[in-house]
Coordinates of C-alpha atoms in Angstrom, one line a residue:
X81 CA 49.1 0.2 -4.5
X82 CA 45.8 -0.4 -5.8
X83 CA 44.9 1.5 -8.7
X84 CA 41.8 0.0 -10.1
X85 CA 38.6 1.8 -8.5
X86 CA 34.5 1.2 -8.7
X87 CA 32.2 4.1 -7.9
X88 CA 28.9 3.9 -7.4
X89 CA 26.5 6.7 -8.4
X90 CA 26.9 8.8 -11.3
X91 CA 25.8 12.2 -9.7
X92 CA 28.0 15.5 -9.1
X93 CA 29.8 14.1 -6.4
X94 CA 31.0 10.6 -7.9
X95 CA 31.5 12.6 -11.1
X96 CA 34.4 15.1 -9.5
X97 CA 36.1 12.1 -7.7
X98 CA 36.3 10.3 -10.7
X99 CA 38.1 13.1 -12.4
X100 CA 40.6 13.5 -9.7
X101 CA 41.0 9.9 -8.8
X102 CA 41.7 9.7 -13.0
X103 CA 43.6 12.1 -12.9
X104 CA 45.9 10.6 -9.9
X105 CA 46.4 7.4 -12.3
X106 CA 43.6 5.5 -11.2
X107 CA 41.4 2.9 -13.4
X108 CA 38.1 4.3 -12.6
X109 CA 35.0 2.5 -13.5
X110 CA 31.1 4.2 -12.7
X111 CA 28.2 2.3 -12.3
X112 CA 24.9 3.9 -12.7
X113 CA 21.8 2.0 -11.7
X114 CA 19.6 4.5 -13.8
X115 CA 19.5 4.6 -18.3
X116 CA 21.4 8.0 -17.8
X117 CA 24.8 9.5 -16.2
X118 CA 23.8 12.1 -13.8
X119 CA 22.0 11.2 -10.8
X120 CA 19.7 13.3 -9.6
X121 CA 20.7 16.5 -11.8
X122 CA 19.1 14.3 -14.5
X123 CA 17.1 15.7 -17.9
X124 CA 13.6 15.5 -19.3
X125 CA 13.3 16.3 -22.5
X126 CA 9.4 15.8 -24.0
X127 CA 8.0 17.5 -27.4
X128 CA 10.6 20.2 -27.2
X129 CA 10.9 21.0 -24.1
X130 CA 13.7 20.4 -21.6
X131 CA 13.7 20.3 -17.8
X132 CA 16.1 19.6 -15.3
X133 CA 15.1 17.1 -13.0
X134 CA 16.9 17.7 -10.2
X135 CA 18.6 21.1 -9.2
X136 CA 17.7 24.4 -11.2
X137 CA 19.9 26.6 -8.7
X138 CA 23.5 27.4 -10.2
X139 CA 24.8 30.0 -6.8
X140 CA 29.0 30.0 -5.5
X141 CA 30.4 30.1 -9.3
X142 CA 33.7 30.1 -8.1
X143 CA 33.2 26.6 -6.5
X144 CA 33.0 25.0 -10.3
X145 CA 35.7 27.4 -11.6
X146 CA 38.1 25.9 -8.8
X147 CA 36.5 22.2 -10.0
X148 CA 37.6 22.6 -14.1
X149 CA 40.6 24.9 -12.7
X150 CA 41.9 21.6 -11.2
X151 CA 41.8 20.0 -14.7
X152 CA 43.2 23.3 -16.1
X153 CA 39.8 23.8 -17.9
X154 CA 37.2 26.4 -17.7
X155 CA 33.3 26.2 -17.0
X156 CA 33.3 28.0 -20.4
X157 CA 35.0 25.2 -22.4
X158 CA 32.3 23.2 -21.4
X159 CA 28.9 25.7 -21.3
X160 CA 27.8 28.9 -21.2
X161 CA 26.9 31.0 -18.5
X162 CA 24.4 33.5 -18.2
X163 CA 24.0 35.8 -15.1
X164 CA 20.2 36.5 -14.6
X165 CA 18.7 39.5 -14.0
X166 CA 16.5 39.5 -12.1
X167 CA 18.3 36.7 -9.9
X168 CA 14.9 35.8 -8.5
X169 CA 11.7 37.2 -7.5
X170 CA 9.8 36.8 -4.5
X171 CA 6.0 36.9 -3.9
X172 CA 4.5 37.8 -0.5
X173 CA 1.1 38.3 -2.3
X174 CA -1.7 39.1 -4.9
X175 CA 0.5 41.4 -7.5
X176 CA 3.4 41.9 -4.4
X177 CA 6.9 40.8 -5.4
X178 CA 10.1 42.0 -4.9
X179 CA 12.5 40.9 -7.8
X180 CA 16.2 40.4 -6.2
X181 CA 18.7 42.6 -8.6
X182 CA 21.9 41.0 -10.0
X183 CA 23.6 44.4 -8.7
X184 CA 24.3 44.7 -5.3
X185 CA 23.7 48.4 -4.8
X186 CA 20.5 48.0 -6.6
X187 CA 19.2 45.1 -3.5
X188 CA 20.6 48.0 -1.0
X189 CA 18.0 50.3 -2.6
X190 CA 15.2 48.2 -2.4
X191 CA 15.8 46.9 0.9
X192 CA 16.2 50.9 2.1
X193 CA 12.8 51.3 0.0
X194 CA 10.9 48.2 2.0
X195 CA 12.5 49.5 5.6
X196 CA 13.9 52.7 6.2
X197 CA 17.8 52.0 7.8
X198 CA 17.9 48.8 6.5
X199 CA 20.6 48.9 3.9
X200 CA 23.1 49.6 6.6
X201 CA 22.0 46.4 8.8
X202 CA 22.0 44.5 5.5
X203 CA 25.3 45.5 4.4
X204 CA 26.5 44.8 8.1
X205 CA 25.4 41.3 7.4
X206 CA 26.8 40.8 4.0
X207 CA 29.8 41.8 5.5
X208 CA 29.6 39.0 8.1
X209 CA 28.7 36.5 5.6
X210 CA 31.6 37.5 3.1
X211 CA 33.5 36.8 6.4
X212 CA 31.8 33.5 7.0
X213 CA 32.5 32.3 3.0
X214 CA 35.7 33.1 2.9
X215 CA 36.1 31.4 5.9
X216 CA 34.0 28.1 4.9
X217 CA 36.0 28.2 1.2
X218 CA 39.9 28.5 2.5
X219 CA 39.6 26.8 6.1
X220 CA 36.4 24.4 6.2
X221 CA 34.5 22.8 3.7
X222 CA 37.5 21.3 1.7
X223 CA 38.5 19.4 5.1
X224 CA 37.7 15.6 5.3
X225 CA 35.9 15.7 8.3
X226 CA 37.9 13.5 10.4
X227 CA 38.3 15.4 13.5
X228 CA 37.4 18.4 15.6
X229 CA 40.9 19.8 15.1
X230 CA 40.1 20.9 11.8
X231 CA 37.3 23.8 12.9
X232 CA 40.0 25.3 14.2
X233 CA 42.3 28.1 13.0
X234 CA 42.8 31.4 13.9
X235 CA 40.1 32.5 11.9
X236 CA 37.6 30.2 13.1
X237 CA 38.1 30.7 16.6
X238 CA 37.4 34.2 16.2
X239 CA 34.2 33.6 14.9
X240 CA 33.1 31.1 17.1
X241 CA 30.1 32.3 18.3
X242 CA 28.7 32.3 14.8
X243 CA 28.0 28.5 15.5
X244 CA 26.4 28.8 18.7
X245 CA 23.7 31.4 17.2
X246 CA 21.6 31.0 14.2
X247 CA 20.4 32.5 11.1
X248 CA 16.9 33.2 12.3
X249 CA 18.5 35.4 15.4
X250 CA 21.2 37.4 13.3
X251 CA 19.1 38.2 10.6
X252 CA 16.0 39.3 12.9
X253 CA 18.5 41.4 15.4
X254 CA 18.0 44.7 13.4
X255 CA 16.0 43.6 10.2
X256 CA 12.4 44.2 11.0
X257 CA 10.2 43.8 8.0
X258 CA 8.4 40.5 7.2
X259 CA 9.0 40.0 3.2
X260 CA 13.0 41.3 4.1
X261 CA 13.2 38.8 6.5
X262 CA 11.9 36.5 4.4
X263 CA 14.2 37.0 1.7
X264 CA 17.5 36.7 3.8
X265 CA 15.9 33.4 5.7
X266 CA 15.1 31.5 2.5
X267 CA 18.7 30.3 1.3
X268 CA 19.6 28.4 4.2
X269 CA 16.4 26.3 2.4
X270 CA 19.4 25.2 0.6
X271 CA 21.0 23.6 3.7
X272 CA 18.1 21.6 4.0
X273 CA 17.2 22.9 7.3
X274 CA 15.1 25.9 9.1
X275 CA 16.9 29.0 9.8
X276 CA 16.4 29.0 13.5
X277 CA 18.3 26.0 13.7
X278 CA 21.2 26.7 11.2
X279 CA 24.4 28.1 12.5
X280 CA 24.5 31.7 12.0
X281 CA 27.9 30.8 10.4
X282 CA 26.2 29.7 7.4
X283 CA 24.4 32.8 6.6
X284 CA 27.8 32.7 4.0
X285 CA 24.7 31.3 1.8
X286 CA 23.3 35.1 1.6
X287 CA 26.4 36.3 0.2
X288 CA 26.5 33.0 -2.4
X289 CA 23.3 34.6 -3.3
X290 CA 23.7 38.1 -3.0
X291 CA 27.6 38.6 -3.5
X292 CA 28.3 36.0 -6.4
X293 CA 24.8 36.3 -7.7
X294 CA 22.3 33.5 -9.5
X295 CA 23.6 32.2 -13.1
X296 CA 22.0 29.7 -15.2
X297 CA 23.6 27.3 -18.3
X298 CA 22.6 27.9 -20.9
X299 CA 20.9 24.7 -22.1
X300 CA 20.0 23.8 -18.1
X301 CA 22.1 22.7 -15.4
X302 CA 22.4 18.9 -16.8
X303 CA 25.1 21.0 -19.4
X304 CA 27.5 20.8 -16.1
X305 CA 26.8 17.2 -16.0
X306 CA 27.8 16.9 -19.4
X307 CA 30.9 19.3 -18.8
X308 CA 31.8 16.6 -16.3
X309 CA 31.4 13.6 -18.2
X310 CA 33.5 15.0 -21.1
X311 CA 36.2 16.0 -18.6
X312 CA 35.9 12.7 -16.8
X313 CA 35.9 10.6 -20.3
X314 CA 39.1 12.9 -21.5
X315 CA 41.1 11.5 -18.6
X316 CA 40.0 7.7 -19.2
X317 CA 36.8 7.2 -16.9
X318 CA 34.9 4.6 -17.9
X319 CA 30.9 5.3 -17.3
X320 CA 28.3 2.7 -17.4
X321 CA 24.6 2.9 -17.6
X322 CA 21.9 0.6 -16.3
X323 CA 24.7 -1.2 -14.0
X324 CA 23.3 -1.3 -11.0
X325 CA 24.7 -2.0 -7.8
X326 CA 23.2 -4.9 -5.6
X327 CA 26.0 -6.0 -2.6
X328 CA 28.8 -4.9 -2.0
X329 CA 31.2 -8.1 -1.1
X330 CA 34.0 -8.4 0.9
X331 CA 36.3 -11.3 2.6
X332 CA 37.2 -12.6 6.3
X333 CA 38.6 -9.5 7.2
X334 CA 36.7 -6.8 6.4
X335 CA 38.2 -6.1 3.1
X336 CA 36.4 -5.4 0.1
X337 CA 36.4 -8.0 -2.6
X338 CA 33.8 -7.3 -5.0
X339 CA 30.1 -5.7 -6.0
X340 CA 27.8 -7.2 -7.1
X341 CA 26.4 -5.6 -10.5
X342 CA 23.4 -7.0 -12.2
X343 CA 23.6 -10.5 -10.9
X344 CA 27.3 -10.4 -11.9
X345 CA 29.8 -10.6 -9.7
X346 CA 32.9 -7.8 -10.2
X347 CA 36.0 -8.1 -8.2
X348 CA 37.8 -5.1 -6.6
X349 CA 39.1 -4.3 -3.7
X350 CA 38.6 -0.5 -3.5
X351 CA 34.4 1.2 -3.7
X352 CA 33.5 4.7 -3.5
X353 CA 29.6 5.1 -3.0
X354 CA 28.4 8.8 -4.3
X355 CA 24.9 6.9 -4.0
X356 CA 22.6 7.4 -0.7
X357 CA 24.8 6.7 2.3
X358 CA 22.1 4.4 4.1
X359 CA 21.4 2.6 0.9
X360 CA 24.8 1.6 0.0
X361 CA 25.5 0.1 3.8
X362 CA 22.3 -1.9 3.6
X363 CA 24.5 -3.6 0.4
X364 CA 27.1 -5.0 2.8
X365 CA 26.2 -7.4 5.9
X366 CA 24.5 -6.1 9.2
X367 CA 27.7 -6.5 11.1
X368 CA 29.4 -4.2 8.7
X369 CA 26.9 -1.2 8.5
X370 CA 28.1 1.1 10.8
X371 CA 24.9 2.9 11.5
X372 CA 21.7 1.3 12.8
X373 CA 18.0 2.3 11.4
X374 CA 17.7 3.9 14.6
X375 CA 20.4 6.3 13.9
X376 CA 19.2 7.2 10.6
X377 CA 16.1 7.8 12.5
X378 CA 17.2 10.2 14.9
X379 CA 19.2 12.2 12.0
X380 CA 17.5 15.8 10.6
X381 CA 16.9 15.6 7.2
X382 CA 16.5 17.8 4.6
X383 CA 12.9 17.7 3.0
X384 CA 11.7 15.5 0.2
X385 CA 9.6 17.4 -2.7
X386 CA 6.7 17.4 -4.4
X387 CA 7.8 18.5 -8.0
X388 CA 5.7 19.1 -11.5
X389 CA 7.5 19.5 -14.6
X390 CA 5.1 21.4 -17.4
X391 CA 4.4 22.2 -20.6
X392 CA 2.8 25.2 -21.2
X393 CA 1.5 26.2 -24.9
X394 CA 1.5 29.7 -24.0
X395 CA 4.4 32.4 -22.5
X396 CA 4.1 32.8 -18.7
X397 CA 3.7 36.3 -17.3
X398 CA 4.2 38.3 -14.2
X399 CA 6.9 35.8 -13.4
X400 CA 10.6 35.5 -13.3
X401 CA 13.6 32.2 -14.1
X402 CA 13.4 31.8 -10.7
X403 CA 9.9 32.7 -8.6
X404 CA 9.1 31.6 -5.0
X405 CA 5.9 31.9 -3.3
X406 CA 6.1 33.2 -0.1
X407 CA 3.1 34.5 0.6
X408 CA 1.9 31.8 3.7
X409 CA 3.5 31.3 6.6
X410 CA 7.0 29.8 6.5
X411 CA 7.2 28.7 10.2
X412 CA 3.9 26.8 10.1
X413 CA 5.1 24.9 7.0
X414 CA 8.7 24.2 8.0
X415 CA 7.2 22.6 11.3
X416 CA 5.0 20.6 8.7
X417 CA 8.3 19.4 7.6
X418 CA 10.0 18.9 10.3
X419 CA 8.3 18.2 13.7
X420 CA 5.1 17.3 12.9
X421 CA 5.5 15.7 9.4
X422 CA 2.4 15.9 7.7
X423 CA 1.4 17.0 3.9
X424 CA 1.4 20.7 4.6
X425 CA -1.9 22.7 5.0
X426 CA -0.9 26.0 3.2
X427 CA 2.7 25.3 1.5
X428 CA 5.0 27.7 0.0
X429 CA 6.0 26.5 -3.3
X430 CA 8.8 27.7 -5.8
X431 CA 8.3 27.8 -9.7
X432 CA 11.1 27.8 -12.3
X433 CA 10.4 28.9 -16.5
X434 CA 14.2 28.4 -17.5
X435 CA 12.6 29.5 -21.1
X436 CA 11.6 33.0 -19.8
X437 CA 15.6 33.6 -20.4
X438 CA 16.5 30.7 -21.9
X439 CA 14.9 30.1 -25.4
X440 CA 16.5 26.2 -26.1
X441 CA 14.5 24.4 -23.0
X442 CA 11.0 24.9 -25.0
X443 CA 9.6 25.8 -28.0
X444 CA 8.8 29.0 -29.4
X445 CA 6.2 31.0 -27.8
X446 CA 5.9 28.3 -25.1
X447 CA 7.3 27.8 -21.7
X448 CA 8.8 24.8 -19.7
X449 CA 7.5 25.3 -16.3
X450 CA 8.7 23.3 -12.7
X451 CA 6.8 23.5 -9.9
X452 CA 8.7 22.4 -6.3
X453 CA 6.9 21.8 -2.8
X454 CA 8.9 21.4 -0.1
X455 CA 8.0 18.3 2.0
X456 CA 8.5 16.1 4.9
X457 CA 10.5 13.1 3.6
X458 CA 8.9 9.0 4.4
X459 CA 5.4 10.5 4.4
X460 CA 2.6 8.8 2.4
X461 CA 3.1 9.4 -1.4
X462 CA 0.3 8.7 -3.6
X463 CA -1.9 10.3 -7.1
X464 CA -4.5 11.6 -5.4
X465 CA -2.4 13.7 -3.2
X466 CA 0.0 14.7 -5.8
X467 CA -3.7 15.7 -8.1
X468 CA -4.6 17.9 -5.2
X469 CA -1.5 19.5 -4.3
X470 CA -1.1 20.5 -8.1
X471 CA -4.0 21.9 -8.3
X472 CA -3.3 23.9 -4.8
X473 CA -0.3 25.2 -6.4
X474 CA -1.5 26.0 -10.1
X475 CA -4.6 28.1 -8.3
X476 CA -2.7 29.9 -6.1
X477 CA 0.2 30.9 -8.8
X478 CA -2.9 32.2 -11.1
X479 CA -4.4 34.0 -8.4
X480 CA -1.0 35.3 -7.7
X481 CA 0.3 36.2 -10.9
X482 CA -3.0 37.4 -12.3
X483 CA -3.5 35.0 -15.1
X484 CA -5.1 31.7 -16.0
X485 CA -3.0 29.1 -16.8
X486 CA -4.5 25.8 -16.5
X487 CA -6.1 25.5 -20.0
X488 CA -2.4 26.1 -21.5
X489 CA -1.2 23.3 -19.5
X490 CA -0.3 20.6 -22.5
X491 CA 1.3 18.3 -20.4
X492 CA 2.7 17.4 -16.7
X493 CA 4.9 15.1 -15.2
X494 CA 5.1 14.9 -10.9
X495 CA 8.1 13.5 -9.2
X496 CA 7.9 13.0 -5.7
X497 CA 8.5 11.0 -2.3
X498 CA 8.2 7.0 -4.0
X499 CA 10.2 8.3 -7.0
X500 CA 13.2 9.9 -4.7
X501 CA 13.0 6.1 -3.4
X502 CA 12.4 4.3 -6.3
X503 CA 14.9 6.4 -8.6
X504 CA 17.6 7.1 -6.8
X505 CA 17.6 4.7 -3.3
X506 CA 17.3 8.0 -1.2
X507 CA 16.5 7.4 2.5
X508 CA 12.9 8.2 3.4
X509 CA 12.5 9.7 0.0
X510 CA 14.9 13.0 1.0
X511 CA 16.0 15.1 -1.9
X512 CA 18.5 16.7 -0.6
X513 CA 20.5 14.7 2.1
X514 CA 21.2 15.4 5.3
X515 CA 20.6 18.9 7.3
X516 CA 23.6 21.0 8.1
X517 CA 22.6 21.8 11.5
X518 CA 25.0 22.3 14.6
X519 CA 25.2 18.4 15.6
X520 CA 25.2 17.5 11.3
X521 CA 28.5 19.8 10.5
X522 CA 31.8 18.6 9.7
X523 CA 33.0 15.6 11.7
X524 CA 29.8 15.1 13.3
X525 CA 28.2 13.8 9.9
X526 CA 28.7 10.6 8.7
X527 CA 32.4 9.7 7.7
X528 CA 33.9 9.8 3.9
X529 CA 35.8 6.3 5.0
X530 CA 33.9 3.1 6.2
X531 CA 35.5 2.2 9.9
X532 CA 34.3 -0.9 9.8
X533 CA 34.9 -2.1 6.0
X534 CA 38.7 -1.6 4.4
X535 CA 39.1 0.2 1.4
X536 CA 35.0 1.2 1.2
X537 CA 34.5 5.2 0.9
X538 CA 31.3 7.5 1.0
X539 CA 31.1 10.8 -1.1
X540 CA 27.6 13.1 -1.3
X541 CA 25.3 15.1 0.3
X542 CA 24.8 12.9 3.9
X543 CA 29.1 13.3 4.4
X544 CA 31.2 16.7 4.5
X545 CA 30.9 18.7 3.4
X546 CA 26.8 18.6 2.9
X547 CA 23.9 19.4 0.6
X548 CA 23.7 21.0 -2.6
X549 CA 26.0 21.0 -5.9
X550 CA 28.8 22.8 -4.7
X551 CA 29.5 21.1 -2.1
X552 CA 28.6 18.1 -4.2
X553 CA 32.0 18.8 -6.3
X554 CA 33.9 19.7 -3.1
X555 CA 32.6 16.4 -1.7
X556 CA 34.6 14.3 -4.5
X557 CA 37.6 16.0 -4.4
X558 CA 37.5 15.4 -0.3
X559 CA 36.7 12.2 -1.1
X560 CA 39.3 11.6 -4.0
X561 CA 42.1 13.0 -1.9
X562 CA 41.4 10.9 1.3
X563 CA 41.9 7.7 -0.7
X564 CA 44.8 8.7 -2.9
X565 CA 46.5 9.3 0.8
X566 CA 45.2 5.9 2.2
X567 CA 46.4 4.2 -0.7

């Protein structure tokens, strides 16, 4: 049996397999293309302050307490975790917001407060996603994604028709209130798709969210990264930096025999890819890709992002850790990401100032600010636009939030479509993968194993389970476990 290993990609997902696949006895070597382990949950760190690059969203807990519980470790031997309160806050206009409490009862006031009756509708639905995650976490989304079969258990027949409606119909069935709606339709944003076509199923998101509530580590999200890297060192991974990946090789047959690392040829006969799915089979020959551009092309993916990381010499008010900007019309900019992809005329934004609660990611009396546009991914990406979207966004969270800001601002960084690219080989430019709609979910998303190249293996946001950083851990393990079989 083959015990030596190569993974591409240093992000959460090539990170958890490399800890199991350790763990199993394997030689595991990780090759990052970038100066820094991580992937896109990278850090910035400029004159004091810290931001994280890539996600700022730590939801589902219990996902990365099953992750270290595997290891028999703890998220807290690694970080520490601090439940927010508010979670988030939403604004729907000039001095309106709603700030989502970390205490359930206290969301079943406010919703009563906003819509008369609505408390019993919402806990009706919390119920249903409870259901629905319980569901996903025991029978579905630690599943390799190999066949239809495995959707189906007792428990997911019986809930069946949560897949043939969607989010968009379940929530509006009894809720009636625009900014409610709005709060119960915004985490399937997550899944990198709109709610009225995502499975109703996956409205387990709103319990992630309302259920398990919103946490944040303290130091920033990139303290999981390090938790993993420790872990992942502990049990003999070896992780390199600034190795980047250029073919992938393999013999007569199929087989892999060998990457290609910095003009430097490596032999090995077994490759897990956590890097972007289309990019690493452009790394092996036509003949053995085993999806053509056109696929790719017909695929729903999740949006790219426009994103601003700033220092401020000044605290922020009227704002929370967490702050999205609701207050123009969703629909109109989700078909602005979707079917007619375009830069967006009026776009919702979200804001993050992980120093209003967390005092290491800037300096005293300062904030670290990141601003995050949602956009359509493989649109034209260039300064100008990203000059005139920031200043879109700034103006509207001043006129929002009632306060000037702009003069405080002591510096900026933007991050958007050409970096996503550039940075981290992502298709179109796509920050978060591939949408879990009906037709993406499951075995209908692009495999974990390669059917047309032996012993080559995918992990990541475009395979099962799908986008975001739990499922980015589940991914690895999925991944980890179907190789230890094969092997």
């Amino acid at each position: 049996m083959n015990k030596n290993i190569y993974i591409i990609g240093s992000g959460f997902s090539s990170l958890s397999a490399s800890c199991y696949l350790a763990k199993a006895g394997y030689n595991v070597t990780v090759l990052e293309k970038n100066d820094t382990l991580g992937g896109r949950a990278r850090q910035y760190k400029k004159d004091g302050f810290t931001f994280d690059l890539g996600p700022s969203w730590y939801w589902m807990p219990d996902v990365f307490e099953r992750f270290f519980g595997d290891f028999g470790k703890k998220p807290s031997d690694y970080y520490v975790l601090d439940k927010l309160s508010p979670g988030y806050e939403v604004y729907f206009g000039e001095n309106s917001s709603l700030k989502i409490s970390e205490n359930i009862e206290d969301i079943y006031k406010m919703f009563e407060k906003e819509e008369e009756g609505s408390s019993k509708h919402l806990k009706s639905f919390l119920d249903s996603a409870k259901a629905n995650y319980e569901t996903a976490i025991l029978d579905l989304v630690y599943k390799p994604g190999i066949s239809p079969l495995e959707l189906v258990t007792t428990t997911t027949v019986a809930r069946v028709t949560q897949f043939f409606s969607t989010v968009r119909k379940q929530v509006r069935k009894n809720i009636k209130n625009p900014k409610l709606i709005k709060i119960l339709e915004f985490p399937v944003l997550f899944l990198g798709a709109k709610p009225d076509n995502t499975p109703a199923f996956y409205n387990f998101i709103n319990y992630a969210d309302f259920g398990l509530g919103t946490w944040h580590p303290r130091g920033g999200m990139y303290k999981v990264i390090e938790g993993m890297v420790s872990l992942a060192t502990s049990l003999g991974v070896t992780l390199e930096v600034n190795a980047n990946v250029e073919k992938i090789l393999t013999d007569k047959k199929s087989n892999v025999s060998g990457l290609l690392v910095n003009g430097k040829t490596i032999e090995t006969t077994l490759v897990l890819s956590g890097a972007d799915y289309h990019h690493t089979e452009t790394l092996l020959s036509e003949k053995l890709r085993q999806h053509s551009e056109k696929y790719w092309d017909k695929k729903t993916f999740a949006p790219s992002s426009l994103l601003f990381y700033i220092g401020f010499d000044k605290k922020i008010k009227n704002a929370s850790h967490h702050t999205l900007f609701f207050d123009t019309d969703f629909d109109q900019h989700a078909k602005e990401i979707y079917d007619n992809p375009k830069w967006p005329t009026d776009p919702l934004f979200y804001a993050n100032f992980t120093s209003i609660t967390d005092v290491t990611s800037a300096p005293e009396g300062k904030e670290a600010g990141f601003f995050l546009m949602p956009l359509a991914p493989g649109i034209e990406d260039t300064e100008e636009l990203r000059e005139e979207y920031f200043h879109k966004i700034v103006d509207r969270f001043e006129k929002l939030t009632n306060q000037e800001v702009k003069s405080s601002i002591l510096f900026k960084r933007s991050f958007c479509v050409k970096d996503f690219k550039d940075e981290y080989n992502s298709y179109k430019g796509n920050a978060y993968g591939m949408a879990n709609t009906l037709l993406q979910t499951a075995f209908l998303r692009p495999s974990i194993k390669s059917s047309l190249v032996n012993n080559l293996y995918f992990t990541g946001q475009l395979t099962v389970p799908g986008p975001g950083v739990p499922p980015a851990l589940i991914s690895g393990k999925i991944a980890s476990e179907l190789i230890i079989k094969n092997q």
